[in-house]
Coordinates of C-alpha atoms in Angstrom, one line a residue:
M1 CA -21.1 11.2 -24.3
L2 CA -21.7 7.5 -24.1
E3 CA -20.2 5.3 -26.8
Q4 CA -22.4 2.3 -26.2
L5 CA -24.8 0.8 -23.7
L6 CA -25.8 -2.9 -24.0
I7 CA -27.7 -5.5 -22.0
F8 CA -26.9 -9.2 -22.3
T9 CA -27.5 -12.4 -20.3
R10 CA -24.8 -14.3 -18.4
G11 CA -24.9 -16.8 -21.1
G12 CA -23.7 -14.2 -23.7
L13 CA -27.0 -13.5 -25.5
I14 CA -27.3 -9.8 -26.4
L15 CA -30.9 -8.6 -25.6
W16 CA -30.6 -4.8 -26.3
T17 CA -28.1 -2.2 -27.5
C18 CA -28.6 1.5 -27.9
K19 CA -29.2 2.1 -31.6
E20 CA -28.9 5.9 -31.2
L21 CA -25.4 5.6 -29.9
G22 CA -24.4 2.9 -32.3
N23 CA -20.8 4.0 -32.4
A24 CA -18.3 1.6 -33.8
L25 CA -16.0 0.7 -30.8
K26 CA -12.3 0.3 -31.7
G27 CA -10.9 -3.0 -30.6
S28 CA -13.2 -5.4 -28.5
P29 CA -13.7 -3.7 -25.2
I30 CA -16.8 -5.8 -24.2
D31 CA -15.1 -9.2 -24.9
T32 CA -12.0 -8.1 -23.0
L33 CA -14.2 -7.0 -20.0
I34 CA -15.9 -10.5 -20.0
R35 CA -12.7 -12.4 -20.4
S36 CA -10.4 -10.3 -18.2
C37 CA -12.8 -9.1 -15.4
L38 CA -16.1 -10.8 -15.2
L39 CA -14.8 -14.3 -15.7
E40 CA -11.7 -13.7 -13.5
E41 CA -13.8 -12.7 -10.5
R42 CA -12.9 -9.0 -10.6
S43 CA -16.5 -7.8 -11.0
G44 CA -16.3 -6.1 -7.6
A45 CA -14.2 -3.4 -9.1
A46 CA -15.8 0.0 -9.8
S47 CA -14.7 0.3 -13.5
Y48 CA -12.4 -1.2 -16.1
S49 CA -10.0 0.6 -18.5
Y50 CA -9.5 -0.6 -22.0
D51 CA -6.8 0.7 -24.3
A52 CA -7.1 0.3 -28.1
P53 CA -5.1 1.9 -31.0
G54 CA -6.4 5.4 -31.2
A55 CA -9.0 5.1 -28.3
S56 CA -9.1 4.6 -24.6
Y57 CA -12.4 3.5 -23.0
T58 CA -13.8 3.2 -19.5
L59 CA -16.3 0.5 -18.9
K60 CA -18.8 0.4 -16.1
W61 CA -21.4 -2.4 -15.3
T62 CA -24.0 -3.7 -13.0
F63 CA -25.8 -7.0 -12.6
H64 CA -29.2 -8.3 -11.9
N65 CA -28.3 -11.5 -10.4
E66 CA -31.8 -12.9 -9.9
L67 CA -32.5 -12.6 -13.7
G68 CA -28.9 -13.2 -14.7
L69 CA -28.5 -9.9 -16.7
V70 CA -25.5 -7.8 -17.2
F71 CA -25.7 -4.1 -18.0
V72 CA -22.5 -2.5 -19.5
A73 CA -21.8 1.2 -20.4
V74 CA -18.9 2.2 -22.5
Y75 CA -17.5 5.8 -22.8
Q76 CA -14.3 7.7 -23.6
R77 CA -11.9 7.7 -20.7
I78 CA -11.1 11.4 -21.2
L79 CA -14.7 12.2 -20.4
H80 CA -15.7 12.1 -16.7
L81 CA -19.4 11.3 -17.1
L82 CA -21.1 11.6 -13.6
Y83 CA -24.3 10.2 -14.5
V84 CA -23.2 6.7 -15.8
D85 CA -23.8 4.9 -12.5
E86 CA -27.2 6.4 -11.9
L87 CA -28.2 5.7 -15.6
L88 CA -27.1 2.0 -15.2
A89 CA -29.2 1.7 -12.0
M90 CA -32.4 3.3 -13.7
V91 CA -31.9 1.0 -16.8
R92 CA -31.5 -2.0 -14.6
R93 CA -34.7 -1.2 -12.8
E94 CA -36.8 -0.4 -15.8
F95 CA -35.6 -3.3 -18.0
S96 CA -36.0 -5.9 -15.2
E97 CA -39.8 -5.0 -15.2
I98 CA -40.3 -5.8 -18.9
Y99 CA -37.9 -8.7 -19.1
D100 CA -39.2 -12.0 -20.3
P101 CA -36.8 -15.0 -20.7
K102 CA -38.7 -16.0 -23.8
R103 CA -38.2 -12.7 -25.5
T104 CA -34.9 -11.9 -27.4
V105 CA -36.0 -8.5 -29.0
Y106 CA -36.6 -5.3 -26.9
N107 CA -37.1 -2.5 -29.5
D108 CA -39.7 -0.9 -27.4
F109 CA -37.1 -0.2 -24.7
D110 CA -35.5 2.6 -26.9
E111 CA -37.9 5.3 -26.0
T112 CA -37.6 4.4 -22.3
F113 CA -33.8 4.6 -22.5
R114 CA -34.1 8.1 -24.1
Q115 CA -36.2 9.4 -21.2
L116 CA -33.8 7.8 -18.6
R117 CA -30.8 9.3 -20.3
R118 CA -32.3 12.7 -20.4
E119 CA -33.2 12.5 -16.7
A120 CA -29.7 11.3 -15.7
E121 CA -27.9 14.0 -17.7
A122 CA -30.3 16.7 -16.3
R123 CA -29.6 15.6 -12.8
A124 CA -25.8 15.6 -13.4
E125 CA -26.1 19.2 -14.8
E126 CA -28.0 20.3 -11.8
L127 CA -25.5 18.7 -9.5
K128 CA -22.6 20.3 -11.3
K129 CA -24.2 23.7 -11.1
S130 CA -24.9 23.5 -7.4
K131 CA -21.3 22.6 -6.7
Q132 CA -20.1 25.5 -8.7
T133 CA -22.4 27.9 -6.8
D134 CA -21.5 26.5 -3.4
K135 CA -17.7 27.2 -3.8
P136 CA -17.8 31.0 -3.3
V137 CA -20.3 30.7 -0.4
N138 CA -18.1 28.3 1.4
N139 CA -15.1 30.5 0.9
K140 CA -17.0 33.5 2.5
K141 CA -18.1 31.3 5.3
K142 CA -14.5 30.2 6.0
Q143 CA -13.3 33.9 6.0
G144 CA -16.1 34.8 8.4
Q145 CA -15.2 31.9 10.7
V146 CA -11.6 32.9 10.8
Q147 CA -12.4 36.5 11.7
K148 CA -14.8 35.4 14.3
A149 CA -12.4 33.0 15.8
G150 CA -9.8 35.9 16.0
S151 CA -12.1 38.3 17.8
D152 CA -13.5 35.7 20.3
K153 CA -10.1 34.3 21.2
G154 CA -9.9 35.9 24.5
S155 CA -13.5 35.2 25.5
K156 CA -13.2 31.5 24.7
K157 CA -10.1 31.2 26.8
S158 CA -11.9 32.6 29.8
E159 CA -14.9 30.5 29.3
G160 CA -12.7 27.4 28.9
S161 CA -11.1 28.0 32.4
L162 CA -14.5 28.3 34.2
A163 CA -16.6 25.8 32.4
T164 CA -17.3 22.4 34.1
D165 CA -19.7 20.7 31.6
G166 CA -19.0 19.3 28.1
G167 CA -19.4 22.5 26.2
D168 CA -16.9 24.9 24.6
G169 CA -14.9 25.2 27.7
D170 CA -14.0 21.5 27.6
K171 CA -12.8 21.9 24.0
A172 CA -10.6 24.8 24.8
K173 CA -9.2 22.9 27.8
G174 CA -8.5 19.9 25.7
H175 CA -6.7 22.1 23.2
K176 CA -4.6 23.5 26.0
L177 CA -3.7 20.2 27.4
E178 CA -2.3 19.2 23.9
N179 CA 0.5 21.9 24.4
G180 CA 2.4 20.1 27.2
H181 CA 2.5 18.7 30.7
S182 CA 3.2 22.1 32.3
N183 CA 0.3 23.7 30.7
G184 CA -2.0 21.0 31.7
N185 CA -1.0 21.4 35.3
H186 CA -1.6 25.2 35.1
V187 CA -5.1 24.6 33.7
E188 CA -6.0 22.2 36.4
M189 CA -4.8 24.6 39.1
E190 CA -6.9 27.5 37.7
E191 CA -10.3 26.2 38.9
P192 CA -9.7 26.3 42.7
R193 CA -7.5 29.4 42.6
A194 CA -10.4 31.8 43.7
G195 CA -11.3 29.9 46.9
V196 CA -7.8 28.4 47.9
V197 CA -5.0 30.0 49.9
N198 CA -1.7 30.6 48.0
G199 CA 0.1 28.5 50.6
K200 CA -1.9 25.5 49.7
E201 CA -1.2 26.0 46.1
N202 CA 2.6 26.2 46.8
T203 CA 2.5 23.1 49.0
S204 CA 0.8 21.2 46.2
S205 CA 3.2 22.3 43.6
N206 CA 6.2 21.5 46.0
I207 CA 4.7 18.0 46.5
S208 CA 4.6 17.4 42.9
A209 CA 8.2 18.8 42.4
F210 CA 9.3 16.5 45.3
D211 CA 7.8 13.5 43.7
V212 CA 9.5 14.1 40.4
S213 CA 13.0 14.6 42.0
K214 CA 12.3 11.5 44.1
L215 CA 11.6 9.5 40.9
Q216 CA 14.8 10.9 39.3
K217 CA 16.8 9.8 42.4
R218 CA 15.3 6.4 42.1
T219 CA 16.2 6.1 38.4
K220 CA 19.7 7.3 39.0
G221 CA 20.2 4.9 41.8
G222 CA 18.9 2.1 39.6
K223 CA 21.4 2.9 36.9
K224 CA 24.3 3.0 39.4
T225 CA 23.5 -0.4 40.8
D226 CA 23.3 -1.7 37.2
T227 CA 26.6 -0.3 36.2
V228 CA 28.2 -1.8 39.4
V229 CA 26.8 -5.2 38.5
N230 CA 28.2 -4.9 35.0
K231 CA 31.6 -3.9 36.2
G232 CA 31.7 -6.8 38.7
S233 CA 30.7 -9.4 36.0
K234 CA 33.1 -8.0 33.4
P235 CA 35.3 -10.9 32.2
D236 CA 39.1 -10.7 32.5
P237 CA 40.6 -9.8 29.1
K238 CA 43.5 -12.2 29.8
K239 CA 41.1 -15.2 29.9
K240 CA 39.3 -14.4 26.8
A241 CA 37.8 -17.5 25.3
T242 CA 38.7 -18.4 21.7
K243 CA 36.1 -19.9 19.2
K244 CA 36.4 -23.6 18.7
N245 CA 35.0 -25.6 15.8
R246 CA 31.8 -27.4 16.7
V247 CA 32.1 -31.2 17.0
W248 CA 28.8 -33.2 16.7
D249 CA 28.1 -36.1 19.1
D250 CA 32.0 -36.2 20.0
A251 CA 32.7 -37.6 16.6
P252 CA 36.1 -36.9 14.9
P253 CA 35.9 -34.1 12.3
E254 CA 35.4 -35.2 8.7
T255 CA 38.5 -34.7 6.5
K256 CA 36.6 -34.7 3.2
L257 CA 34.5 -31.6 2.7
D258 CA 33.9 -31.8 -1.1
F259 CA 31.1 -34.3 -1.5
T260 CA 30.6 -33.7 -5.3
D261 CA 30.7 -36.6 -7.8
P262 CA 34.3 -37.6 -8.7
V263 CA 35.1 -36.6 -12.3
D264 CA 37.9 -38.2 -14.3
G265 CA 40.3 -36.4 -16.7
N266 CA 37.7 -36.6 -19.5
G267 CA 35.2 -34.7 -17.6
S268 CA 32.6 -37.5 -17.2
G269 CA 31.6 -39.7 -14.2
N270 CA 29.1 -41.8 -16.1
D271 CA 29.1 -44.8 -13.7
N272 CA 27.9 -42.8 -10.7
I273 CA 25.6 -40.7 -12.8
E274 CA 23.7 -43.7 -14.1
A275 CA 23.1 -44.9 -10.6
V276 CA 21.8 -41.5 -9.5
A277 CA 19.4 -41.3 -12.5
A278 CA 18.1 -44.7 -11.9
N279 CA 17.4 -44.3 -8.2
Q280 CA 15.2 -41.2 -8.7
G281 CA 12.3 -43.0 -10.0
E282 CA 9.2 -41.6 -11.8
S283 CA 8.6 -37.9 -11.6
M284 CA 5.5 -36.8 -9.5
M285 CA 4.4 -34.8 -12.6
D286 CA 3.1 -38.2 -14.1
I287 CA 1.4 -39.4 -10.9
E288 CA -2.2 -38.5 -10.5
E289 CA -3.1 -37.0 -7.1
I290 CA -6.1 -38.6 -5.4
I291 CA -8.3 -36.3 -3.2
S292 CA -10.5 -37.6 -0.6
S293 CA -14.0 -36.4 -0.7
D294 CA -14.6 -36.4 3.1
S295 CA -15.1 -32.7 3.4
E296 CA -17.4 -32.1 0.4
G297 CA -20.3 -31.4 2.7
E298 CA -18.5 -29.5 5.4
V299 CA -19.3 -25.9 6.0
D300 CA -16.8 -23.5 7.5
D301 CA -17.1 -23.3 11.3
N302 CA -16.0 -19.7 11.4
V303 CA -18.8 -18.7 9.1
Q304 CA -21.4 -20.6 11.3
K305 CA -20.0 -18.8 14.3
D306 CA -20.2 -15.4 12.8
S307 CA -23.7 -16.1 11.6
K308 CA -25.1 -17.1 15.0
P309 CA -25.6 -13.7 16.5
E310 CA -27.9 -12.8 13.5
A311 CA -30.0 -15.9 14.2
K312 CA -30.3 -15.0 17.9
K313 CA -31.4 -11.5 17.1
K314 CA -34.1 -12.9 14.7
G315 CA -35.4 -15.6 17.0
W316 CA -35.7 -19.2 16.3
F317 CA -39.1 -19.2 14.8
S318 CA -38.3 -16.5 12.3
S319 CA -35.0 -18.1 11.3
M320 CA -36.7 -21.5 10.9
F321 CA -39.5 -19.9 8.8
Q322 CA -36.9 -18.1 6.6
S323 CA -35.0 -21.3 6.0
I324 CA -38.1 -23.1 4.8
A325 CA -39.6 -20.4 2.8
G326 CA -36.4 -18.8 1.6
K327 CA -35.4 -15.2 1.7
A328 CA -36.8 -12.8 -0.8
N329 CA -33.6 -11.3 -2.0
L330 CA -30.0 -11.3 -0.6
E331 CA -28.8 -7.9 0.5
K332 CA -25.3 -6.8 1.2
E333 CA -26.0 -6.6 5.0
D334 CA -26.9 -10.3 4.9
L335 CA -23.7 -11.3 3.2
E336 CA -21.3 -9.2 5.2
P337 CA -20.8 -11.6 8.3
A338 CA -20.1 -14.6 6.1
L339 CA -17.9 -12.6 3.7
K340 CA -15.8 -11.3 6.7
A341 CA -15.3 -14.8 8.0
L342 CA -14.3 -16.0 4.6
K343 CA -11.8 -13.1 4.2
D344 CA -10.2 -13.7 7.6
G345 CA -10.0 -17.5 6.8
L346 CA -8.3 -16.7 3.3
M347 CA -5.7 -14.3 4.9
T348 CA -4.8 -17.1 7.5
K349 CA -4.0 -19.3 4.6
N350 CA -1.5 -16.7 3.3
V351 CA -3.6 -15.0 0.6
A352 CA -2.7 -11.3 0.2
E353 CA -5.1 -9.0 2.0
E354 CA -5.8 -7.0 -1.3
I355 CA -6.7 -10.2 -3.2
A356 CA -9.0 -11.6 -0.4
E357 CA -10.9 -8.3 -0.3
K358 CA -11.3 -8.2 -4.1
L359 CA -12.6 -11.8 -4.1
C360 CA -15.2 -11.0 -1.4
E361 CA -16.4 -8.0 -3.3
S362 CA -16.7 -10.0 -6.5
V363 CA -18.6 -12.8 -4.6
A364 CA -20.9 -10.1 -3.0
A365 CA -21.6 -8.6 -6.4
S366 CA -22.5 -12.0 -7.9
L367 CA -24.9 -12.8 -4.9
E368 CA -26.5 -9.4 -4.3
G369 CA -30.2 -9.6 -5.3
K370 CA -30.5 -13.3 -5.6
K371 CA -33.1 -15.2 -4.0
L372 CA -32.0 -17.5 -1.2
A373 CA -33.3 -21.1 -1.8
S374 CA -35.2 -23.0 0.8
F375 CA -33.4 -24.9 3.6
T376 CA -30.1 -23.2 2.8
R377 CA -28.1 -20.7 4.9
V378 CA -26.5 -17.6 3.8
S379 CA -23.1 -18.9 5.0
S380 CA -23.3 -22.1 2.8
T381 CA -24.5 -20.0 -0.2
V382 CA -21.5 -17.6 0.1
Q383 CA -19.1 -20.5 0.6
A384 CA -20.4 -22.3 -2.5
A385 CA -20.1 -19.0 -4.5
M386 CA -16.6 -18.5 -3.2
E387 CA -15.6 -22.1 -4.1
D388 CA -16.9 -21.6 -7.7
A389 CA -14.9 -18.4 -7.9
L390 CA -11.7 -20.0 -6.6
V391 CA -11.9 -22.9 -9.1
R392 CA -12.6 -20.5 -12.0
I393 CA -9.5 -18.4 -11.1
L394 CA -7.0 -21.3 -10.6
T395 CA -8.1 -23.3 -13.6
P396 CA -5.9 -22.3 -16.5
R397 CA -7.6 -20.5 -19.4
R398 CA -5.3 -22.1 -21.9
S399 CA -3.5 -25.3 -22.5
I400 CA -0.4 -25.8 -20.3
D401 CA 0.6 -29.2 -22.0
I402 CA 4.3 -28.4 -22.5
L403 CA 5.0 -31.9 -24.1
R404 CA 2.5 -31.1 -26.9
D405 CA 4.0 -27.7 -27.5
V406 CA 7.5 -29.3 -27.6
H407 CA 6.5 -31.8 -30.4
A408 CA 4.8 -28.9 -32.3
A409 CA 8.1 -27.0 -32.2
K410 CA 10.0 -30.1 -33.1
E411 CA 7.9 -30.5 -36.3
Q412 CA 9.0 -27.0 -37.2
R413 CA 12.7 -28.0 -36.6
K414 CA 13.4 -25.5 -33.9
P415 CA 14.0 -25.9 -30.2
Y416 CA 11.4 -25.2 -27.5
V417 CA 12.9 -22.4 -25.3
V418 CA 11.9 -21.9 -21.7
V419 CA 13.3 -19.0 -19.6
F420 CA 13.2 -19.2 -15.9
V421 CA 13.0 -15.7 -14.1
G422 CA 12.3 -14.7 -10.5
V423 CA 13.8 -13.0 -7.4
N424 CA 17.0 -14.1 -5.6
G425 CA 17.1 -17.5 -3.7
V426 CA 13.7 -19.0 -4.8
G427 CA 15.2 -22.0 -6.5
K428 CA 15.4 -21.4 -10.2
S429 CA 18.3 -23.5 -10.9
T430 CA 17.2 -26.4 -8.8
N431 CA 13.7 -26.6 -10.3
L432 CA 15.1 -26.1 -13.8
A433 CA 16.9 -29.4 -13.2
K434 CA 13.7 -31.0 -12.0
V435 CA 11.9 -29.8 -15.2
A436 CA 14.9 -31.2 -17.3
Y437 CA 14.5 -34.6 -15.4
W438 CA 10.8 -34.8 -16.2
L439 CA 11.3 -34.0 -19.9
L440 CA 14.1 -36.7 -20.1
Q441 CA 11.5 -39.3 -18.8
H442 CA 9.4 -38.4 -21.8
N443 CA 12.3 -38.9 -24.3
V444 CA 12.8 -35.3 -25.0
S445 CA 16.4 -34.1 -25.6
V446 CA 17.2 -31.2 -23.3
M447 CA 20.0 -28.6 -23.2
M448 CA 20.8 -26.2 -20.4
A449 CA 21.9 -22.6 -20.9
A450 CA 23.8 -21.1 -18.1
C451 CA 22.8 -17.4 -18.5
D452 CA 23.3 -16.5 -14.8
T453 CA 26.6 -14.7 -15.4
F454 CA 26.2 -12.6 -12.3
R455 CA 26.1 -14.8 -9.2
S456 CA 29.3 -16.7 -8.1
G457 CA 28.9 -20.4 -8.4
A458 CA 25.8 -20.4 -10.6
V459 CA 27.6 -21.8 -13.6
E460 CA 29.1 -24.6 -11.5
Q461 CA 25.7 -25.4 -9.9
L462 CA 24.1 -25.8 -13.3
R463 CA 27.2 -27.8 -14.5
T464 CA 26.7 -30.2 -11.7
H465 CA 23.1 -30.8 -12.5
A466 CA 23.9 -31.3 -16.0
R467 CA 26.5 -33.8 -15.3
R468 CA 24.2 -35.9 -13.0
L469 CA 21.5 -35.8 -15.5
Q470 CA 23.8 -36.5 -18.5
I471 CA 22.6 -33.5 -20.6
P472 CA 24.7 -31.0 -22.5
I473 CA 25.2 -27.4 -21.0
F474 CA 26.0 -24.3 -22.9
E475 CA 28.1 -21.9 -20.9
K476 CA 30.4 -18.9 -21.5
G477 CA 31.5 -18.2 -18.0
Y478 CA 30.9 -15.0 -16.1
E479 CA 30.6 -11.4 -16.8
K480 CA 29.0 -11.9 -20.2
D481 CA 25.8 -10.5 -21.7
P482 CA 23.0 -13.1 -20.7
A483 CA 21.1 -12.3 -24.0
I484 CA 23.9 -13.1 -26.2
V485 CA 24.7 -16.3 -24.3
A486 CA 21.1 -17.4 -24.6
K487 CA 21.0 -16.6 -28.3
E488 CA 24.2 -18.6 -28.9
A489 CA 22.7 -21.6 -26.8
I490 CA 19.7 -21.6 -29.0
Q491 CA 21.8 -21.6 -32.1
E492 CA 23.9 -24.5 -30.7
A493 CA 20.7 -26.5 -29.8
T494 CA 19.4 -25.9 -33.3
R495 CA 22.6 -27.4 -34.8
N496 CA 22.7 -30.4 -32.3
G497 CA 19.1 -31.2 -32.7
S498 CA 18.0 -30.5 -29.1
D499 CA 14.3 -30.4 -28.6
V500 CA 14.2 -28.0 -25.5
V501 CA 16.5 -25.3 -24.2
L502 CA 16.1 -24.4 -20.5
V503 CA 17.6 -20.9 -19.9
D504 CA 18.8 -20.1 -16.3
T505 CA 18.8 -16.4 -15.4
A506 CA 20.2 -14.5 -12.5
G507 CA 17.9 -13.8 -9.6
R508 CA 16.8 -10.0 -9.4
M509 CA 14.6 -8.0 -7.3
Q510 CA 11.6 -6.4 -9.0
D511 CA 12.9 -2.9 -8.2
N512 CA 16.3 -3.4 -9.8
E513 CA 15.9 -1.5 -13.1
P514 CA 19.3 -2.4 -14.6
L515 CA 18.9 -6.1 -14.1
M516 CA 15.2 -5.9 -15.2
R517 CA 16.4 -4.1 -18.3
A518 CA 18.8 -6.9 -19.0
L519 CA 16.1 -9.4 -18.6
S520 CA 13.7 -7.6 -20.9
K521 CA 16.5 -7.5 -23.5
L522 CA 17.1 -11.3 -23.1
I523 CA 13.3 -12.0 -23.7
Y524 CA 13.0 -9.5 -26.6
L525 CA 16.2 -10.8 -28.4
N526 CA 15.5 -14.5 -28.1
N527 CA 11.6 -14.5 -28.1
P528 CA 11.2 -17.6 -25.9
D529 CA 8.3 -20.0 -26.2
L530 CA 7.5 -19.9 -22.4
V531 CA 8.5 -17.4 -19.7
L532 CA 8.3 -19.0 -16.3
F533 CA 8.2 -17.0 -13.1
V534 CA 9.7 -19.0 -10.3
G535 CA 8.2 -17.9 -6.9
E536 CA 8.2 -19.1 -3.4
A537 CA 5.0 -20.5 -1.9
L538 CA 6.1 -18.9 1.4
V539 CA 5.4 -15.3 0.4
G540 CA 2.1 -13.6 1.2
N541 CA 1.5 -10.0 0.3
D542 CA 5.0 -9.8 -1.5
A543 CA 3.7 -12.1 -4.1
V544 CA 1.5 -9.3 -5.5
D545 CA 4.3 -6.9 -5.5
Q546 CA 6.8 -9.2 -7.1
L547 CA 4.5 -10.4 -10.0
S548 CA 2.9 -7.1 -10.8
K549 CA 6.3 -5.2 -10.8
F550 CA 7.9 -8.0 -12.9
N551 CA 5.2 -7.8 -15.6
Q552 CA 5.2 -4.0 -15.4
K553 CA 9.0 -3.7 -15.8
L554 CA 9.1 -6.2 -18.6
A555 CA 6.3 -4.2 -20.4
D556 CA 7.9 -0.8 -19.7
L557 CA 11.5 -1.7 -20.5
S558 CA 10.7 -3.7 -23.7
T559 CA 11.4 -2.0 -27.0
S560 CA 8.7 -4.1 -28.8
P561 CA 5.2 -2.7 -29.3
T562 CA 3.8 -6.0 -28.1
P563 CA 6.0 -6.9 -25.1
R564 CA 6.2 -10.4 -23.7
L565 CA 5.0 -10.9 -20.1
I566 CA 5.0 -13.9 -17.7
D567 CA 3.4 -16.9 -19.3
G568 CA 3.4 -19.4 -16.4
I569 CA 4.3 -19.8 -12.8
L570 CA 6.5 -22.4 -11.0
L571 CA 5.8 -22.5 -7.2
T572 CA 8.7 -23.7 -5.1
K573 CA 9.0 -25.0 -1.5
F574 CA 5.4 -26.1 -1.5
D575 CA 6.4 -28.9 1.0
T576 CA 7.2 -26.3 3.7
I577 CA 3.9 -24.4 4.0
D578 CA 1.4 -27.0 5.4
D579 CA -1.9 -25.5 4.6
K580 CA -0.7 -22.0 3.9
V581 CA -1.4 -22.4 0.1
G582 CA -2.6 -18.8 -0.5
A583 CA 0.4 -17.7 -2.4
A584 CA -0.7 -19.8 -5.4
L585 CA -4.0 -17.9 -5.5
S586 CA -2.5 -14.5 -5.1
M587 CA 0.0 -15.1 -7.9
V588 CA -2.6 -16.4 -10.4
Y589 CA -5.1 -13.6 -9.6
I590 CA -2.6 -10.8 -10.0
S591 CA -0.9 -12.1 -13.2
G592 CA -3.5 -14.2 -14.9
A593 CA -0.8 -16.8 -15.6
P594 CA -1.5 -20.4 -14.6
V595 CA 0.6 -22.5 -12.2
M596 CA 2.4 -25.0 -14.4
F597 CA 4.7 -26.7 -11.9
V598 CA 4.9 -27.1 -8.1
G599 CA 8.2 -28.0 -6.5
C600 CA 7.6 -30.0 -3.3
G601 CA 11.0 -31.5 -2.3
Q602 CA 14.7 -31.8 -2.7
S603 CA 15.1 -34.5 -5.4
Y604 CA 14.6 -34.5 -9.1
T605 CA 11.2 -36.3 -8.9
D606 CA 9.7 -33.7 -6.5
L607 CA 7.9 -31.8 -9.1
K608 CA 4.1 -32.0 -9.7
K609 CA 1.1 -30.3 -11.3
L610 CA -1.2 -28.0 -9.2
N611 CA -4.3 -29.8 -8.2
V612 CA -6.9 -27.0 -8.2
K613 CA -9.5 -29.1 -6.1
S614 CA -7.0 -29.7 -3.4
I615 CA -6.0 -26.1 -3.2
V616 CA -9.6 -24.9 -3.1
K617 CA -10.4 -27.5 -0.4
T618 CA -7.5 -26.3 1.6
L619 CA -8.3 -22.7 1.4
L620 CA -11.9 -23.0 2.4
K621 CA -11.1 -25.6 5.2

């Protein structure tokens, strides 16, 4: 049975709840639905599952977009209620007739709901009984069809050989043709057999055989000529060329191959390091990006092209009248051309196909039933709704001010710990150094922790960055437990008074369970303040797989009842993608975590914030 059914406005005002049901819901399924689904542009989904201690709920909903109403039904997940969708549609229809924006109490709707509920339950019972009665009848029909097919097998074959129109004979002939080439030839020869002399049949078959043999001879001859050419062009093994080192522009080879900074016996090259740090300049994180507003009034050309055939069908007078008077209510058929163009445009910008489809479904759900304003096109309405949806998704739901969190942790006399995780080769160590440089510019003391004890050269790479930035590094070499190394690094930072600990981890694929288990142990044991997923901006559909499986593995392999998941995203190689910025949208949509940093170059200053307006403008360009 239903646990709860309620009606509320998009502003959050509850207009009516079913008093008969009145069951106390465990947890807060309605709030979670609004926060995680409706506000995150996932309203195109069929249902939403909510797990609470001691209960599991399924939530279904529908909208009345013209009136701005939301109808939500809640029931136990173990119960497969077939009438919920129909009941919501009936409640939506009946309540919209009595709705008044000035009213806030609708006690008179209780009796109407009882009748609607009884009707929906009765229809569901009738449907269930009809399905049960239809099952044995269908089985008998199938048995009869099998017996009939067995008895009429010979007659169908004879009919198939003599039939010339598109009846049962053609079906039998097509079935025979599927068996092979020889059977097909036999069927084709059967038709003229009654009126054709046997000699002619034999000559035709001989001709076909001659053609096949002729083709075989030709192919054999071609192979021979090829082999002859290959034999003639075979190089002499005595004159085999040896591989030489490449020399660029006829310049003499460089004798020095190690270009790292010279380090004296004490292990510090301070003179060179100060010059490097001084030449880097201000980090791009602190520079505000200015966006031109040239394309604010632009409409997508693809959307206009796709909507032109509809205008031609309706005629210029009807389309002009509709644009002046406005359409009564937008229907799904009206939105499909514009949504298809938007979906294709998003996919060309590297948005994952699954994400683009869900976004279009959500926009369609938010526009269906709305009245189209005067002097507006469907394409511009759909694009405006998509723009609002994209801004809402990419805008962080919580504060991402790391400096404020660092100072809050400093007041509690403990270091702020950031763990960098991700797949292989995305640039975790490089961007960790960029974040360290940005923190140093804000007078924050930083310490690096070399917890990548798996990849050869990882500790040396981080050591080089630490030497160039003149910050301490905690390392224990290779083949050590990363979780223990991180724990000791945090203890060392607490003793030394470091404000931030940046923990570098080994790259791992999302399907590698042993390495994912080790990462889950590191996060559980050290409880970092921030878990940053480092991902490439080059990925498309793989972004969905990476983030979803990372979160799933961290949740499944954690020994804590409340496992830590990914808190933020650092996008790398953003300077290599031109306008293919869809990976940012895919990652934020699938994980719900905000993009906190964007790597856009090779130097320490090439780290900036994600500009939401710029991304949305590029996606809809």
